[in-house]
Amino acid sequence: MKRLFFLSTVILCLMVSACNFLENKDFVAAEVTFEDINFDTTGFIASVPYSFEGGIATFANNYQSDFGSYEGFAFSCLNDTETSGYDNQFSVYAPGGCDGSANFAVYYYNTFASQLEGRKIIFSEDIRVNLESVCVTNSTYVALDMLNGSSFSKKFGPGDWFLLTINAVCADGNTKTVEYYLADFRDGKSYVCDDWVELDLSSMTDVLYMDFVLTSSDTGEYGMNTPAYFCLDNLKFRYRKY
């Protein structure tokens, strides 16, 4: 009887493994690099969303033509690491895109209100998505503000920090979270991210959409003083239709 139970258990395990293997085999690997974007002489686009492979993933953009401003994602190939201030808001504080590429995304987080309901990367409704990783770093505008201060924000000192929180809302209603400090002056550190860092997102499975939150120790009566930007590149995930 025990032998029969053991054999049944082995067969069941093999069946489950086979099913998982077949299911995983159906997933397609994808990587968003933005290298298919062509820029004019400005070197950036801040007025339209980006659609990856016909809408598998949409990087949302809410452009306000009356003010020439946006929230969500803009797209750029600029890497001026010397010029401070808002006029250089589309430059990355790194030599270029991730892994030697040219293009990347620049995310602006509206700390007051969002007309996008927080949905910044939205996956197609007819696919299942398992995230793998993403590369992030600072924009020049933010990095130089933290290093030098400005009329709006302070120069970072002991105890200061600038935190990126990545949220993935899953099909079961749960939210998975990954955090990364783009600047960290706590516990004797004086770190401002100046190159691309790859974050592990493999805990985020069966994802419907992603959103991003930026918070800072430099926060006052009217909200965060640190400019609410970061740069993103090389989003890797696997997907299949269902």
Short mmCIF file of N, CA, C and O in Angstrom, two decimals, residues 166-214:
data_model
loop_
_atom_site.label_atom_id
_atom_site.label_comp_id
_atom_site.label_asym_id
_atom_site.label_seq_id
_atom_site.Cartn_x
_atom_site.Cartn_y
_atom_site.Cartn_z
N ILE A 166 8.44 50.68 -6.86
CA ILE A 166 7.79 50.08 -8.03
C ILE A 166 6.69 49.16 -7.53
O ILE A 166 6.94 48.24 -6.74
N ASN A 167 5.47 49.40 -8.00
CA ASN A 167 4.32 48.57 -7.64
C ASN A 167 3.83 47.81 -8.86
O ASN A 167 3.73 48.37 -9.95
N ALA A 168 3.52 46.54 -8.66
CA ALA A 168 2.91 45.73 -9.71
C ALA A 168 1.59 45.18 -9.18
O ALA A 168 1.56 44.47 -8.18
N VAL A 169 0.50 45.54 -9.85
CA VAL A 169 -0.82 45.06 -9.46
C VAL A 169 -1.10 43.78 -10.24
O VAL A 169 -1.05 43.76 -11.48
N CYS A 170 -1.38 42.70 -9.50
CA CYS A 170 -1.50 41.37 -10.10
C CYS A 170 -2.96 40.99 -10.30
O CYS A 170 -3.87 41.60 -9.74
N ALA A 171 -3.17 39.96 -11.10
CA ALA A 171 -4.53 39.54 -11.45
C ALA A 171 -5.32 39.08 -10.24
O ALA A 171 -6.56 39.15 -10.26
N ASP A 172 -4.66 38.62 -9.19
CA ASP A 172 -5.39 38.17 -8.00
C ASP A 172 -5.73 39.32 -7.06
O ASP A 172 -6.26 39.10 -5.97
N GLY A 173 -5.42 40.55 -7.47
CA GLY A 173 -5.75 41.73 -6.66
C GLY A 173 -4.64 42.16 -5.72
O GLY A 173 -4.72 43.24 -5.12
N ASN A 174 -3.60 41.35 -5.57
CA ASN A 174 -2.48 41.71 -4.71
C ASN A 174 -1.53 42.66 -5.42
O ASN A 174 -1.48 42.70 -6.65
N THR A 175 -0.77 43.41 -4.63
CA THR A 175 0.24 44.32 -5.16
C THR A 175 1.61 43.90 -4.65
O THR A 175 1.81 43.75 -3.44
N LYS A 176 2.55 43.69 -5.57
CA LYS A 176 3.93 43.38 -5.21
C LYS A 176 4.76 44.66 -5.33
O LYS A 176 4.52 45.47 -6.24
N THR A 177 5.73 44.81 -4.44
CA THR A 177 6.49 46.06 -4.37
C THR A 177 7.99 45.79 -4.34
O THR A 177 8.45 44.87 -3.66
N VAL A 178 8.74 46.60 -5.10
CA VAL A 178 10.20 46.61 -5.04
C VAL A 178 10.64 48.05 -4.82
O VAL A 178 10.13 48.97 -5.48
N GLU A 179 11.59 48.26 -3.90
CA GLU A 179 12.07 49.61 -3.58
C GLU A 179 13.56 49.74 -3.90
O GLU A 179 14.32 48.78 -3.77
N TYR A 180 13.95 50.96 -4.30
CA TYR A 180 15.37 51.24 -4.53
C TYR A 180 15.66 52.71 -4.21
O TYR A 180 14.93 53.61 -4.66
N TYR A 181 16.71 52.94 -3.43
CA TYR A 181 17.11 54.30 -3.08
C TYR A 181 17.99 54.87 -4.18
O TYR A 181 19.13 54.45 -4.37
N LEU A 182 17.46 55.85 -4.91
CA LEU A 182 18.22 56.54 -5.94
C LEU A 182 19.23 57.51 -5.33
O LEU A 182 20.17 57.94 -6.01
N ALA A 183 19.04 57.86 -4.09
CA ALA A 183 20.04 58.61 -3.31
C ALA A 183 19.87 58.20 -1.86
O ALA A 183 18.75 58.01 -1.38
N ASP A 184 21.00 58.06 -1.15
CA ASP A 184 20.94 57.58 0.23
C ASP A 184 22.08 58.21 1.04
O ASP A 184 23.25 57.91 0.81
N PHE A 185 21.71 59.10 1.95
CA PHE A 185 22.67 59.77 2.82
C PHE A 185 22.46 59.36 4.28
O PHE A 185 22.87 60.07 5.19
N ARG A 186 21.86 58.21 4.50
CA ARG A 186 21.65 57.71 5.85
C ARG A 186 22.85 56.88 6.29
O ARG A 186 23.59 56.33 5.48
N ASP A 187 23.02 56.81 7.60
CA ASP A 187 24.02 55.93 8.20
C ASP A 187 25.42 56.14 7.61
O ASP A 187 26.15 55.17 7.31
N GLY A 188 25.79 57.39 7.41
CA GLY A 188 27.14 57.70 6.94
C GLY A 188 27.34 57.60 5.45
O GLY A 188 28.44 57.86 4.94
N LYS A 189 26.30 57.22 4.69
CA LYS A 189 26.44 57.11 3.24
C LYS A 189 26.26 58.48 2.57
O LYS A 189 25.65 59.39 3.13
N SER A 190 26.79 58.61 1.36
CA SER A 190 26.58 59.83 0.55
C SER A 190 26.45 59.41 -0.90
O SER A 190 27.25 59.77 -1.76
N TYR A 191 25.42 58.62 -1.17
CA TYR A 191 25.24 57.97 -2.47
C TYR A 191 24.18 58.66 -3.31
O TYR A 191 23.06 58.89 -2.85
N VAL A 192 24.55 59.02 -4.53
CA VAL A 192 23.60 59.48 -5.54
C VAL A 192 23.82 58.61 -6.77
O VAL A 192 24.92 58.61 -7.35
N CYS A 193 22.82 57.87 -7.19
CA CYS A 193 22.95 56.93 -8.30
C CYS A 193 23.34 57.68 -9.58
O CYS A 193 22.65 58.60 -10.00
N ASP A 194 24.46 57.26 -10.19
CA ASP A 194 24.94 57.92 -11.40
C ASP A 194 25.17 56.94 -12.54
O ASP A 194 25.87 57.26 -13.51
N ASP A 195 24.63 55.75 -12.44
CA ASP A 195 24.72 54.76 -13.52
C ASP A 195 23.50 53.86 -13.44
O ASP A 195 22.76 53.87 -12.46
N TRP A 196 23.31 53.07 -14.48
CA TRP A 196 22.14 52.20 -14.53
C TRP A 196 22.27 51.04 -13.54
O TRP A 196 23.33 50.43 -13.44
N VAL A 197 21.19 50.76 -12.84
CA VAL A 197 21.13 49.66 -11.87
C VAL A 197 19.98 48.74 -12.28
O VAL A 197 18.85 49.21 -12.51
N GLU A 198 20.27 47.45 -12.39
CA GLU A 198 19.23 46.48 -12.76
C GLU A 198 18.55 45.96 -11.51
O GLU A 198 19.20 45.42 -10.61
N LEU A 199 17.22 46.11 -11.45
CA LEU A 199 16.44 45.65 -10.31
C LEU A 199 15.73 44.35 -10.64
O LEU A 199 15.16 44.19 -11.72
N ASP A 200 15.75 43.43 -9.71
CA ASP A 200 15.10 42.13 -9.86
C ASP A 200 13.60 42.28 -9.58
O ASP A 200 13.19 42.66 -8.49
N LEU A 201 12.77 41.96 -10.59
CA LEU A 201 11.32 42.04 -10.46
C LEU A 201 10.67 40.67 -10.54
O LEU A 201 9.45 40.57 -10.74
N SER A 202 11.45 39.61 -10.37
CA SER A 202 10.94 38.26 -10.61
C SER A 202 9.84 37.83 -9.64
O SER A 202 9.13 36.85 -9.90
N SER A 203 9.68 38.55 -8.54
CA SER A 203 8.59 38.24 -7.62
C SER A 203 7.24 38.72 -8.13
O SER A 203 6.19 38.37 -7.58
N MET A 204 7.25 39.52 -9.20
CA MET A 204 6.03 40.13 -9.75
C MET A 204 5.50 39.28 -10.90
O MET A 204 5.98 39.38 -12.03
N THR A 205 4.53 38.43 -10.62
CA THR A 205 3.99 37.51 -11.62
C THR A 205 2.50 37.77 -11.85
O THR A 205 1.81 38.26 -10.96
N ASP A 206 2.04 37.41 -13.05
CA ASP A 206 0.63 37.60 -13.44
C ASP A 206 0.22 39.06 -13.25
O ASP A 206 -0.79 39.37 -12.62
N VAL A 207 1.00 39.96 -13.83
CA VAL A 207 0.87 41.39 -13.59
C VAL A 207 -0.08 42.03 -14.61
O VAL A 207 0.00 41.77 -15.81
N LEU A 208 -0.97 42.88 -14.11
CA LEU A 208 -1.88 43.64 -14.97
C LEU A 208 -1.29 44.99 -15.36
O LEU A 208 -1.37 45.40 -16.51
N TYR A 209 -0.73 45.69 -14.37
CA TYR A 209 -0.09 46.98 -14.66
C TYR A 209 0.90 47.33 -13.56
O TYR A 209 0.90 46.74 -12.48
N MET A 210 1.76 48.29 -13.88
CA MET A 210 2.77 48.78 -12.94
C MET A 210 2.58 50.27 -12.72
O MET A 210 2.15 50.99 -13.63
N ASP A 211 2.88 50.72 -11.51
CA ASP A 211 2.99 52.15 -11.30
C ASP A 211 4.20 52.44 -10.42
O ASP A 211 4.84 51.53 -9.88
N PHE A 212 4.56 53.72 -10.32
CA PHE A 212 5.81 54.13 -9.72
C PHE A 212 5.56 55.32 -8.80
O PHE A 212 4.81 56.24 -9.15
N VAL A 213 6.20 55.29 -7.64
CA VAL A 213 6.05 56.36 -6.66
C VAL A 213 7.44 56.83 -6.27
O VAL A 213 8.35 56.01 -6.04
N LEU A 214 7.62 58.15 -6.18
CA LEU A 214 8.87 58.74 -5.73
C LEU A 214 8.62 59.51 -4.44
O LEU A 214 7.68 60.30 -4.35
#
